[in-house]
PDB file of C-alpha atoms in Angstrom:
ATOM      1  CA  MET A   1     -34.152 -65.320  86.988  1.00  0.00           C
ATOM      2  CA  GLY A   2     -36.386 -65.443  83.921  1.00  0.00           C
ATOM      3  CA  LYS A   3     -35.681 -65.640  80.198  1.00  0.00           C
ATOM      4  CA  ALA A   4     -34.568 -62.013  80.120  1.00  0.00           C
ATOM      5  CA  GLY A   5     -32.049 -62.699  82.869  1.00  0.00           C
ATOM      6  CA  ARG A   6     -30.698 -65.752  81.071  1.00  0.00           C
ATOM      7  CA  PHE A   7     -30.326 -63.759  77.868  1.00  0.00           C
ATOM      8  CA  ALA A   8     -28.273 -61.203  79.771  1.00  0.00           C
ATOM      9  CA  CYS A   9     -26.208 -64.034  81.256  1.00  0.00           C
ATOM     10  CA  ILE A  10     -25.178 -65.463  77.875  1.00  0.00           C
ATOM     11  CA  PHE A  11     -24.699 -62.107  76.152  1.00  0.00           C
ATOM     12  CA  THR A  12     -21.014 -61.996  77.155  1.00  0.00           C
ATOM     13  CA  PRO A  13     -20.007 -65.435  75.770  1.00  0.00           C
ATOM     14  CA  MET A  14     -22.056 -64.741  72.648  1.00  0.00           C
ATOM     15  CA  ALA A  15     -20.177 -61.481  72.039  1.00  0.00           C
ATOM     16  CA  LEU A  16     -16.821 -63.186  72.673  1.00  0.00           C
ATOM     17  CA  THR A  17     -17.718 -65.979  70.239  1.00  0.00           C
ATOM     18  CA  ILE A  18     -18.595 -63.438  67.543  1.00  0.00           C
ATOM     19  CA  ALA A  19     -15.290 -61.635  68.151  1.00  0.00           C
ATOM     20  CA  ALA A  20     -13.332 -64.898  67.820  1.00  0.00           C
ATOM     21  CA  LEU A  21     -15.204 -65.764  64.620  1.00  0.00           C
ATOM     22  CA  ILE A  22     -14.429 -62.344  63.101  1.00  0.00           C
ATOM     23  CA  CYS A  23     -10.721 -62.815  63.831  1.00  0.00           C
ATOM     24  CA  MET A  24     -10.747 -66.232  62.142  1.00  0.00           C
ATOM     25  CA  VAL A  25     -12.569 -64.886  59.102  1.00  0.00           C
ATOM     26  CA  LEU A  26      -9.938 -62.154  58.719  1.00  0.00           C
ATOM     27  CA  ILE A  27      -7.168 -64.747  59.003  1.00  0.00           C
ATOM     28  CA  GLY A  28      -8.771 -66.724  56.181  1.00  0.00           C
ATOM     29  CA  LEU A  29      -9.220 -63.614  54.026  1.00  0.00           C
ATOM     30  CA  GLY A  30      -5.649 -62.457  54.502  1.00  0.00           C
ATOM     31  CA  GLY A  31      -3.781 -62.183  51.203  1.00  0.00           C
ATOM     32  CA  THR A  32      -6.792 -63.015  49.036  1.00  0.00           C
ATOM     33  CA  ASN A  33      -7.373 -59.556  47.557  1.00  0.00           C
ATOM     34  CA  LYS A  34      -4.453 -57.596  46.148  1.00  0.00           C
ATOM     35  CA  ASN A  35      -6.600 -54.458  45.805  1.00  0.00           C
ATOM     36  CA  ASP A  36      -7.445 -54.318  49.506  1.00  0.00           C
ATOM     37  CA  LYS A  37      -4.527 -52.963  51.526  1.00  0.00           C
ATOM     38  CA  ASN A  38      -5.967 -54.251  54.784  1.00  0.00           C
ATOM     39  CA  LEU A  39      -6.385 -57.843  53.572  1.00  0.00           C
ATOM     40  CA  SER A  40      -3.139 -57.904  51.581  1.00  0.00           C
ATOM     41  CA  GLY A  41      -1.380 -56.684  54.722  1.00  0.00           C
ATOM     42  CA  LEU A  42      -2.353 -59.816  56.646  1.00  0.00           C
ATOM     43  CA  TRP A  43       0.433 -62.380  56.254  1.00  0.00           C
ATOM     44  CA  PHE A  44       2.369 -64.823  58.432  1.00  0.00           C
ATOM     45  CA  PHE A  45       5.726 -64.636  56.686  1.00  0.00           C
ATOM     46  CA  ARG A  46       7.490 -62.277  54.272  1.00  0.00           C
ATOM     47  CA  ALA A  47      10.546 -62.924  52.130  1.00  0.00           C
ATOM     48  CA  ASP A  48      12.253 -59.658  51.169  1.00  0.00           C
ATOM     49  CA  LEU A  49      14.433 -59.906  48.045  1.00  0.00           C
ATOM     50  CA  SER A  50      14.666 -56.175  47.365  1.00  0.00           C
ATOM     51  CA  ASN A  51      18.344 -56.158  48.431  1.00  0.00           C
ATOM     52  CA  PHE A  52      19.258 -59.248  46.432  1.00  0.00           C
ATOM     53  CA  THR A  53      22.957 -59.480  45.531  1.00  0.00           C
ATOM     54  CA  THR A  54      25.231 -62.048  43.886  1.00  0.00           C
ATOM     55  CA  SER A  55      28.428 -60.859  45.583  1.00  0.00           C
ATOM     56  CA  VAL A  56      28.826 -63.843  47.920  1.00  0.00           C
ATOM     57  CA  ASP A  57      31.429 -66.528  48.489  1.00  0.00           C
ATOM     58  CA  LEU A  58      30.279 -69.621  50.382  1.00  0.00           C
ATOM     59  CA  ILE A  59      26.895 -70.807  51.580  1.00  0.00           C
ATOM     60  CA  PRO A  60      26.939 -71.074  55.374  1.00  0.00           C
ATOM     61  CA  GLY A  61      27.070 -74.723  56.463  1.00  0.00           C
ATOM     62  CA  THR A  62      28.063 -76.155  53.080  1.00  0.00           C
ATOM     63  CA  ASN A  63      31.111 -76.558  50.896  1.00  0.00           C
ATOM     64  CA  LEU A  64      29.284 -75.730  47.662  1.00  0.00           C
ATOM     65  CA  ASP A  65      30.216 -72.594  45.815  1.00  0.00           C
ATOM     66  CA  ASN A  66      27.666 -69.886  46.342  1.00  0.00           C
ATOM     67  CA  GLN A  67      28.243 -68.810  42.789  1.00  0.00           C
ATOM     68  CA  LEU A  68      26.058 -71.674  41.564  1.00  0.00           C
ATOM     69  CA  LEU A  69      23.085 -70.439  43.534  1.00  0.00           C
ATOM     70  CA  ALA A  70      23.900 -66.810  42.811  1.00  0.00           C
ATOM     71  CA  GLU A  71      23.945 -67.402  39.062  1.00  0.00           C
ATOM     72  CA  ALA A  72      20.629 -69.267  39.184  1.00  0.00           C
ATOM     73  CA  LEU A  73      19.019 -66.496  41.241  1.00  0.00           C
ATOM     74  CA  ALA A  74      20.448 -63.850  38.942  1.00  0.00           C
ATOM     75  CA  THR A  75      18.975 -65.668  35.940  1.00  0.00           C
ATOM     76  CA  ALA A  76      15.595 -65.852  37.679  1.00  0.00           C
ATOM     77  CA  LYS A  77      15.823 -62.151  38.464  1.00  0.00           C
ATOM     78  CA  LYS A  78      16.606 -61.369  34.837  1.00  0.00           C
ATOM     79  CA  ASP A  79      13.664 -63.463  33.644  1.00  0.00           C
ATOM     80  CA  SER A  80      11.408 -61.516  36.041  1.00  0.00           C
ATOM     81  CA  ASN A  81      10.807 -64.619  38.156  1.00  0.00           C
ATOM     82  CA  LEU A  82      12.095 -62.871  41.259  1.00  0.00           C
ATOM     83  CA  LYS A  83       9.952 -60.154  42.803  1.00  0.00           C
ATOM     84  CA  ASP A  84      10.959 -57.733  45.511  1.00  0.00           C
ATOM     85  CA  VAL A  85       8.617 -59.099  48.159  1.00  0.00           C
ATOM     86  CA  TYR A  86       6.710 -62.344  48.806  1.00  0.00           C
ATOM     87  CA  THR A  87       4.073 -62.534  51.542  1.00  0.00           C
ATOM     88  CA  VAL A  88       2.722 -65.875  52.760  1.00  0.00           C
ATOM     89  CA  SER A  89      -0.805 -66.097  54.186  1.00  0.00           C
ATOM     90  CA  LEU A  90      -2.935 -69.034  55.298  1.00  0.00           C
ATOM     91  CA  TRP A  91      -3.621 -70.618  51.928  1.00  0.00           C
ATOM     92  CA  ASN A  92      -1.851 -68.548  49.286  1.00  0.00           C
ATOM     93  CA  TYR A  93       0.984 -66.094  48.714  1.00  0.00           C
ATOM     94  CA  CYS A  94       1.309 -62.668  47.112  1.00  0.00           C
ATOM     95  CA  ASN A  95       4.216 -60.893  45.457  1.00  0.00           C
ATOM     96  CA  GLY A  96       4.914 -57.206  45.169  1.00  0.00           C
ATOM     97  CA  THR A  97       7.308 -54.381  44.471  1.00  0.00           C
ATOM     98  CA  LYS A  98       9.197 -52.354  47.059  1.00  0.00           C
ATOM     99  CA  THR A  99       8.188 -48.686  46.986  1.00  0.00           C
ATOM    100  CA  ASP A 100       9.986 -46.781  49.722  1.00  0.00           C
ATOM    101  CA  GLY A 101      11.486 -47.791  53.026  1.00  0.00           C
ATOM    102  CA  ASP A 102       9.663 -50.828  54.354  1.00  0.00           C
ATOM    103  CA  ASN A 103       6.592 -50.205  52.214  1.00  0.00           C
ATOM    104  CA  PHE A 104       5.675 -52.281  49.196  1.00  0.00           C
ATOM    105  CA  ARG A 105       2.896 -52.631  46.654  1.00  0.00           C
ATOM    106  CA  ILE A 106       1.169 -55.972  46.087  1.00  0.00           C
ATOM    107  CA  ASP A 107       1.131 -56.829  42.385  1.00  0.00           C
ATOM    108  CA  ASP A 108      -0.416 -60.283  42.327  1.00  0.00           C
ATOM    109  CA  CYS A 109      -1.839 -62.953  44.653  1.00  0.00           C
ATOM    110  CA  GLY A 110      -2.025 -66.669  44.020  1.00  0.00           C
ATOM    111  CA  LYS A 111      -5.224 -68.696  43.990  1.00  0.00           C
ATOM    112  CA  PRO A 112      -6.154 -69.955  47.492  1.00  0.00           C
ATOM    113  CA  SER A 113      -5.577 -73.671  48.012  1.00  0.00           C
ATOM    114  CA  ALA A 114      -6.137 -75.917  51.027  1.00  0.00           C
ATOM    115  CA  SER A 115      -2.886 -77.754  50.229  1.00  0.00           C
ATOM    116  CA  PHE A 116      -0.817 -74.581  49.859  1.00  0.00           C
ATOM    117  CA  TRP A 117       2.732 -74.242  51.103  1.00  0.00           C
ATOM    118  CA  PHE A 118       5.322 -71.704  50.070  1.00  0.00           C
ATOM    119  CA  ASN A 119       8.020 -73.450  48.012  1.00  0.00           C
ATOM    120  CA  PRO A 120      10.696 -70.878  47.104  1.00  0.00           C
ATOM    121  CA  VAL A 121      12.362 -73.231  44.627  1.00  0.00           C
ATOM    122  CA  ALA A 122       9.184 -73.470  42.549  1.00  0.00           C
ATOM    123  CA  VAL A 123       8.037 -69.879  43.115  1.00  0.00           C
ATOM    124  CA  TRP A 124      11.395 -68.406  42.143  1.00  0.00           C
ATOM    125  CA  GLY A 125      11.659 -70.623  39.072  1.00  0.00           C
ATOM    126  CA  LEU A 126      14.685 -72.586  40.283  1.00  0.00           C
ATOM    127  CA  ASN A 127      13.329 -76.015  39.335  1.00  0.00           C
ATOM    128  CA  ASN A 128      15.691 -78.185  37.317  1.00  0.00           C
ATOM    129  CA  THR A 129      18.601 -75.863  37.989  1.00  0.00           C
ATOM    130  CA  VAL A 130      21.843 -76.225  39.897  1.00  0.00           C
ATOM    131  CA  ALA A 131      20.366 -73.923  42.536  1.00  0.00           C
ATOM    132  CA  ASP A 132      18.121 -76.709  43.733  1.00  0.00           C
ATOM    133  CA  LYS A 133      21.204 -78.776  44.579  1.00  0.00           C
ATOM    134  CA  ALA A 134      23.058 -75.782  45.947  1.00  0.00           C
ATOM    135  CA  PHE A 135      20.531 -75.140  48.696  1.00  0.00           C
ATOM    136  CA  PRO A 136      21.944 -76.070  52.122  1.00  0.00           C
ATOM    137  CA  ASP A 137      20.606 -79.321  53.580  1.00  0.00           C
ATOM    138  CA  ALA A 138      19.409 -77.520  56.707  1.00  0.00           C
ATOM    139  CA  LEU A 139      17.289 -75.191  54.595  1.00  0.00           C
ATOM    140  CA  LYS A 140      15.922 -78.129  52.579  1.00  0.00           C
ATOM    141  CA  ASN A 141      14.978 -79.924  55.813  1.00  0.00           C
ATOM    142  CA  ALA A 142      13.296 -76.783  57.129  1.00  0.00           C
ATOM    143  CA  LEU A 143      11.253 -76.466  53.925  1.00  0.00           C
ATOM    144  CA  SER A 144      10.328 -80.153  54.006  1.00  0.00           C
ATOM    145  CA  ALA A 145       9.120 -79.881  57.620  1.00  0.00           C
ATOM    146  CA  TYR A 146       7.251 -76.707  56.737  1.00  0.00           C
ATOM    147  CA  GLN A 147       5.454 -78.521  53.889  1.00  0.00           C
ATOM    148  CA  ARG A 148       4.225 -81.284  56.203  1.00  0.00           C
ATOM    149  CA  VAL A 149       3.199 -79.039  59.083  1.00  0.00           C
ATOM    150  CA  ALA A 150       1.488 -76.489  56.804  1.00  0.00           C
ATOM    151  CA  GLN A 151      -1.222 -79.059  55.990  1.00  0.00           C
ATOM    152  CA  TRP A 152      -1.953 -79.655  59.659  1.00  0.00           C
ATOM    153  CA  MET A 153      -1.970 -75.908  60.359  1.00  0.00           C
ATOM    154  CA  PHE A 154      -4.581 -75.230  57.673  1.00  0.00           C
ATOM    155  CA  THR A 155      -6.736 -78.121  58.961  1.00  0.00           C
ATOM    156  CA  ALA A 156      -6.534 -76.781  62.523  1.00  0.00           C
ATOM    157  CA  TYR A 157      -7.662 -73.312  61.433  1.00  0.00           C
ATOM    158  CA  ALA A 158     -10.505 -74.805  59.363  1.00  0.00           C
ATOM    159  CA  VAL A 159     -11.767 -76.966  62.262  1.00  0.00           C
ATOM    160  CA  ALA A 160     -11.555 -74.003  64.644  1.00  0.00           C
ATOM    161  CA  PHE A 161     -13.568 -71.840  62.264  1.00  0.00           C
ATOM    162  CA  ILE A 162     -16.303 -74.468  61.724  1.00  0.00           C
ATOM    163  CA  ALA A 163     -16.547 -75.257  65.445  1.00  0.00           C
ATOM    164  CA  THR A 164     -16.828 -71.556  66.288  1.00  0.00           C
ATOM    165  CA  ALA A 165     -19.594 -71.068  63.701  1.00  0.00           C
ATOM    166  CA  VAL A 166     -21.534 -74.029  65.151  1.00  0.00           C
ATOM    167  CA  GLU A 167     -20.881 -72.678  68.639  1.00  0.00           C
ATOM    168  CA  LEU A 168     -22.500 -69.402  67.639  1.00  0.00           C
ATOM    169  CA  LEU A 169     -25.586 -71.183  66.264  1.00  0.00           C
ATOM    170  CA  PHE A 170     -25.969 -73.298  69.393  1.00  0.00           C
ATOM    171  CA  GLY A 171     -25.592 -70.129  71.438  1.00  0.00           C
ATOM    172  CA  PHE A 172     -29.122 -69.091  70.456  1.00  0.00           C
ATOM    173  CA  LEU A 173     -30.444 -72.363  71.877  1.00  0.00           C
ATOM    174  CA  ALA A 174     -28.604 -71.621  75.107  1.00  0.00           C
ATOM    175  CA  ILE A 175     -30.970 -68.711  75.704  1.00  0.00           C
ATOM    176  CA  PHE A 176     -33.801 -71.115  76.438  1.00  0.00           C
ATOM    177  CA  SER A 177     -32.083 -74.058  78.116  1.00  0.00           C
ATOM    178  CA  ARG A 178     -28.995 -75.056  80.015  1.00  0.00           C
ATOM    179  CA  TRP A 179     -28.846 -78.104  77.741  1.00  0.00           C
ATOM    180  CA  GLY A 180     -28.242 -75.638  74.923  1.00  0.00           C
ATOM    181  CA  SER A 181     -25.405 -74.152  76.976  1.00  0.00           C
ATOM    182  CA  LEU A 182     -23.911 -77.617  77.388  1.00  0.00           C
ATOM    183  CA  ALA A 183     -23.914 -78.255  73.632  1.00  0.00           C
ATOM    184  CA  THR A 184     -22.444 -74.801  73.050  1.00  0.00           C
ATOM    185  CA  THR A 185     -19.724 -75.432  75.637  1.00  0.00           C
ATOM    186  CA  ILE A 186     -18.693 -78.646  73.873  1.00  0.00           C
ATOM    187  CA  CYS A 187     -18.379 -76.846  70.527  1.00  0.00           C
ATOM    188  CA  GLY A 188     -16.558 -73.989  72.226  1.00  0.00           C
ATOM    189  CA  SER A 189     -14.049 -76.391  73.774  1.00  0.00           C
ATOM    190  CA  ILE A 190     -13.274 -77.918  70.378  1.00  0.00           C
ATOM    191  CA  ALA A 191     -12.875 -74.471  68.818  1.00  0.00           C
ATOM    192  CA  SER A 192     -10.625 -73.267  71.647  1.00  0.00           C
ATOM    193  CA  LEU A 193      -8.315 -76.268  71.439  1.00  0.00           C
ATOM    194  CA  PHE A 194      -7.909 -76.105  67.664  1.00  0.00           C
ATOM    195  CA  ILE A 195      -7.407 -72.343  67.442  1.00  0.00           C
ATOM    196  CA  LEU A 196      -4.775 -72.602  70.176  1.00  0.00           C
ATOM    197  CA  ALA A 197      -3.027 -75.447  68.350  1.00  0.00           C
ATOM    198  CA  ALA A 198      -3.194 -73.566  65.031  1.00  0.00           C
ATOM    199  CA  SER A 199      -1.794 -70.378  66.565  1.00  0.00           C
ATOM    200  CA  ILE A 200       1.084 -72.185  68.247  1.00  0.00           C
ATOM    201  CA  THR A 201       1.848 -74.058  65.017  1.00  0.00           C
ATOM    202  CA  SER A 202       1.851 -70.950  62.825  1.00  0.00           C
ATOM    203  CA  THR A 203       3.996 -68.996  65.279  1.00  0.00           C
ATOM    204  CA  VAL A 204       6.618 -71.726  65.678  1.00  0.00           C
ATOM    205  CA  LEU A 205       6.539 -72.774  62.020  1.00  0.00           C
ATOM    206  CA  TYR A 206       7.068 -69.369  60.438  1.00  0.00           C
ATOM    207  CA  SER A 207       9.503 -68.268  63.123  1.00  0.00           C
ATOM    208  CA  ALA A 208      11.656 -71.259  62.201  1.00  0.00           C
ATOM    209  CA  LEU A 209      11.247 -70.517  58.489  1.00  0.00           C
ATOM    210  CA  ALA A 210      12.234 -66.870  58.955  1.00  0.00           C
ATOM    211  CA  GLY A 211      15.248 -67.961  60.968  1.00  0.00           C
ATOM    212  CA  SER A 212      16.299 -70.369  58.209  1.00  0.00           C
ATOM    213  CA  PHE A 213      16.054 -67.647  55.569  1.00  0.00           C
ATOM    214  CA  ASP A 214      18.129 -65.267  57.667  1.00  0.00           C
ATOM    215  CA  SER A 215      20.723 -67.935  58.405  1.00  0.00           C
ATOM    216  CA  TYR A 216      21.222 -69.386  54.929  1.00  0.00           C
ATOM    217  CA  LEU A 217      19.980 -66.791  52.434  1.00  0.00           C
ATOM    218  CA  LYS A 218      20.971 -63.561  54.136  1.00  0.00           C
ATOM    219  CA  PRO A 219      24.329 -63.507  52.274  1.00  0.00           C
ATOM    220  CA  PHE A 220      22.249 -63.024  49.114  1.00  0.00           C
ATOM    221  CA  GLY A 221      20.385 -60.096  50.638  1.00  0.00           C
ATOM    222  CA  ILE A 222      17.265 -62.249  51.185  1.00  0.00           C
ATOM    223  CA  GLN A 223      15.585 -61.785  54.552  1.00  0.00           C
ATOM    224  CA  GLY A 224      12.572 -63.347  56.244  1.00  0.00           C
ATOM    225  CA  SER A 225      10.221 -61.646  58.710  1.00  0.00           C
ATOM    226  CA  LEU A 226       6.917 -62.208  60.516  1.00  0.00           C
ATOM    227  CA  GLY A 227       3.676 -60.248  60.083  1.00  0.00           C
ATOM    228  CA  ARG A 228       2.599 -58.689  63.360  1.00  0.00           C
ATOM    229  CA  PRO A 229      -1.042 -57.936  62.333  1.00  0.00           C
ATOM    230  CA  MET A 230      -1.714 -61.579  61.433  1.00  0.00           C
ATOM    231  CA  TYR A 231      -0.275 -62.909  64.676  1.00  0.00           C
ATOM    232  CA  THR A 232      -2.200 -60.293  66.619  1.00  0.00           C
ATOM    233  CA  LEU A 233      -5.389 -61.607  65.034  1.00  0.00           C
ATOM    234  CA  THR A 234      -4.656 -65.272  65.652  1.00  0.00           C
ATOM    235  CA  TRP A 235      -3.782 -64.776  69.314  1.00  0.00           C
ATOM    236  CA  LEU A 236      -6.776 -62.497  69.840  1.00  0.00           C
ATOM    237  CA  ALA A 237      -8.903 -65.309  68.426  1.00  0.00           C
ATOM    238  CA  VAL A 238      -7.358 -67.629  71.039  1.00  0.00           C
ATOM    239  CA  ALA A 239      -8.126 -65.195  73.865  1.00  0.00           C
ATOM    240  CA  PHE A 240     -11.713 -64.580  72.720  1.00  0.00           C
ATOM    241  CA  SER A 241     -12.382 -68.275  72.144  1.00  0.00           C
ATOM    242  CA  TRP A 242     -11.109 -69.419  75.539  1.00  0.00           C
ATOM    243  CA  ALA A 243     -12.922 -66.611  77.360  1.00  0.00           C
ATOM    244  CA  ALA A 244     -16.163 -67.505  75.566  1.00  0.00           C
ATOM    245  CA  GLY A 245     -15.722 -71.167  76.525  1.00  0.00           C
ATOM    246  CA  LEU A 246     -15.377 -70.286  80.206  1.00  0.00           C
ATOM    247  CA  PHE A 247     -18.503 -68.124  80.154  1.00  0.00           C
ATOM    248  CA  TRP A 248     -20.467 -70.829  78.303  1.00  0.00           C
ATOM    249  CA  LEU A 249     -19.448 -73.279  81.009  1.00  0.00           C
ATOM    250  CA  PHE A 250     -20.625 -70.805  83.642  1.00  0.00           C
ATOM    251  CA  SER A 251     -24.012 -70.555  81.907  1.00  0.00           C
ATOM    252  CA  VAL A 252     -24.424 -74.342  82.248  1.00  0.00           C
ATOM    253  CA  CYS A 253     -24.004 -74.218  86.028  1.00  0.00           C
ATOM    254  CA  CYS A 254     -25.909 -70.986  86.628  1.00  0.00           C
ATOM    255  CA  CYS A 255     -28.523 -68.801  84.962  1.00  0.00           C
ATOM    256  CA  SER A 256     -31.232 -71.446  84.674  1.00  0.00           C
ATOM    257  CA  GLY A 257     -33.770 -69.014  83.218  1.00  0.00           C
ATOM    258  CA  ARG A 258     -36.513 -70.075  85.643  1.00  0.00           C
ATOM    259  CA  SER A 259     -38.685 -67.417  87.213  1.00  0.00           C
ATOM    260  CA  ASN A 260     -38.320 -66.740  90.947  1.00  0.00           C
ATOM    261  CA  SER A 261     -41.979 -65.649  91.412  1.00  0.00           C
ATOM    262  CA  PRO A 262     -43.906 -67.817  93.908  1.00  0.00           C
ATOM    263  CA  LYS A 263     -46.220 -70.404  92.447  1.00  0.00           C
ATOM    264  CA  ARG A 264     -49.556 -71.550  93.859  1.00  0.00           C
ATOM    265  CA  VAL A 265     -49.346 -75.053  95.170  1.00  0.00           C
ATOM    266  CA  LYS A 266     -52.429 -77.225  94.751  1.00  0.00           C
ATOM    267  CA  VAL A 267     -52.935 -79.390  97.824  1.00  0.00           C
ATOM    268  CA  GLU A 268     -54.593 -82.680  97.130  1.00  0.00           C
ATOM    269  CA  LYS A 269     -57.213 -83.780  99.607  1.00  0.00           C
ATOM    270  CA  ALA A 270     -56.603 -86.880 101.608  1.00  0.00           C
ATOM    271  CA  PRO A 271     -59.059 -89.729 101.031  1.00  0.00           C
ATOM    272  CA  TYR A 272     -61.922 -90.404 103.435  1.00  0.00           C
ATOM    273  CA  THR A 273     -61.949 -86.918 104.857  1.00  0.00           C
ATOM    274  CA  TYR A 274     -65.082 -84.953 105.744  1.00  0.00           C
ATOM    275  CA  GLU A 275     -66.167 -82.275 103.341  1.00  0.00           C
ATOM    276  CA  ARG A 276     -69.312 -80.261 103.747  1.00  0.00           C
ATOM    277  CA  VAL A 277     -71.851 -80.731 101.004  1.00  0.00           C
ATOM    278  CA  GLU A 278     -73.877 -77.701 100.179  1.00  0.00           C
ATOM    279  CA  SER A 279     -77.631 -77.852 100.094  1.00  0.00           C
ATOM    280  CA  PRO A 280     -79.291 -77.688  96.674  1.00  0.00           C
ATOM    281  CA  ALA A 281     -81.253 -74.760  97.981  1.00  0.00           C
ATOM    282  CA  HIS A 282     -78.098 -72.725  98.565  1.00  0.00           C
ATOM    283  CA  GLY A 283     -77.909 -71.765  94.988  1.00  0.00           C
ATOM    284  CA  GLN A 284     -81.268 -69.923  95.343  1.00  0.00           C
ATOM    285  CA  TYR A 285     -81.477 -68.955  99.009  1.00  0.00           C
ATOM    286  CA  GLY A 286     -77.912 -68.895 100.166  1.00  0.00           C
ATOM    287  CA  ASP A 287     -77.130 -70.274 103.607  1.00  0.00           C
ATOM    288  CA  HIS A 288     -80.644 -69.710 104.981  1.00  0.00           C
ATOM    289  CA  VAL A 289     -83.261 -72.374 104.392  1.00  0.00           C
ATOM    290  CA  PRO A 290     -86.795 -70.870 104.298  1.00  0.00           C
ATOM    291  CA  LEU A 291     -89.343 -72.153 106.790  1.00  0.00           C
ATOM    292  CA  HIS A 292     -92.845 -72.586 105.500  1.00  0.00           C
ATOM    293  CA  PRO A 293     -95.810 -72.530 108.005  1.00  0.00           C
ATOM    294  CA  MET A 294     -97.709 -75.805 108.254  1.00  0.00           C
ATOM    295  CA  PRO A 295    -101.432 -75.571 107.521  1.00  0.00           C
ATOM    296  CA  ALA A 296    -103.841 -76.297 110.382  1.00  0.00           C
ATOM    297  CA  ALA A 297    -105.351 -79.805 110.558  1.00  0.00           C
ATOM    298  CA  SER A 298    -108.848 -80.082 109.226  1.00  0.00           C
ATOM    299  CA  GLY A 299    -111.636 -81.644 111.470  1.00  0.00           C
ATOM    300  CA  LYS A 300    -114.814 -80.950 113.365  1.00  0.00           C
ATOM    301  CA  HIS A 301    -113.186 -80.163 116.592  1.00  0.00           C
ATOM    302  CA  GLY A 302    -111.223 -77.026 116.993  1.00  0.00           C
ATOM    303  CA  GLY A 303    -108.894 -78.428 119.576  1.00  0.00           C
ATOM    304  CA  ALA A 304    -105.465 -79.655 119.078  1.00  0.00           C
ATOM    305  CA  TYR A 305    -104.838 -82.469 116.708  1.00  0.00           C
ATOM    306  CA  GLU A 306    -104.912 -85.816 118.468  1.00  0.00           C
ATOM    307  CA  PRO A 307    -103.939 -88.617 116.122  1.00  0.00           C
ATOM    308  CA  TYR A 308    -105.173 -91.465 118.393  1.00  0.00           C
ATOM    309  CA  ARG A 309    -108.456 -89.968 119.205  1.00  0.00           C
ATOM    310  CA  HIS A 310    -111.469 -91.622 117.424  1.00  0.00           C
ATOM    311  CA  GLU A 311    -114.650 -90.071 116.486  1.00  0.00           C
ATOM    312  CA  HIS A 312    -117.823 -91.816 117.650  1.00  0.00           C
ATOM    313  CA  VAL A 313    -120.109 -92.625 114.851  1.00  0.00           C
TER     314      VAL A 313
END
């Protein structure tokens, strides 16, 4: 298998890595542009206040009069601090107005921040009011846990994104060497672990937050829900990332990229062995050495040449 075969071998993990990276980019862009319906429709959690009411009696799980919280929320609603809908994305939130049915229009989105967490007390303008004290302890604990875990969740998504980007760059080196595949596999493993951890965290975290809203704020007509498109993206990123990691690992063990064509082997000659030496004349006459006739010996006698025969003087 040559270079072309190795390229074909790593095409699948490369495509899966690109798909995982695209999903992570969309997760990061969710809720950052109020004018883009696709991006503004990507959110983890939504608080729906369109059916807000103050006709309540007691807060579930507490002895405090709901009227304290109801009056504070009503004041916030009157001061236009309460919007119909709040959507929470990775590092910011948006607010909007309910249009018809379950549809709503995004009016404004907050500035993205790495330390973002959705604090309803601050967002709804309930700071320094009796409503802050009227919140049930269970809901306060849920918000406090959400604040701490939200920082870890953002870090996990950021590490997964960076590791996937590096994995894609190293993937080009994997075309030429299995060492490149090894480096890519290491980056892919880091990306897979962090995107899995981030997805589990976001799913559990916002499911708990939505449950807390429904349990303690539903008497006020406030409901929490999860965004299916965002969770579809994050779990697709997990699937693509883990599949890419497995194929990168396969490319380390197989698909060496070496050619299977036979190579000529040069055999070294053993020392002290006989080797025929060609005659210098071969270059001119080939394998046949020319024979030149010898001239006849000069002398007075015409007989045969006798070297030991002496002439008499």
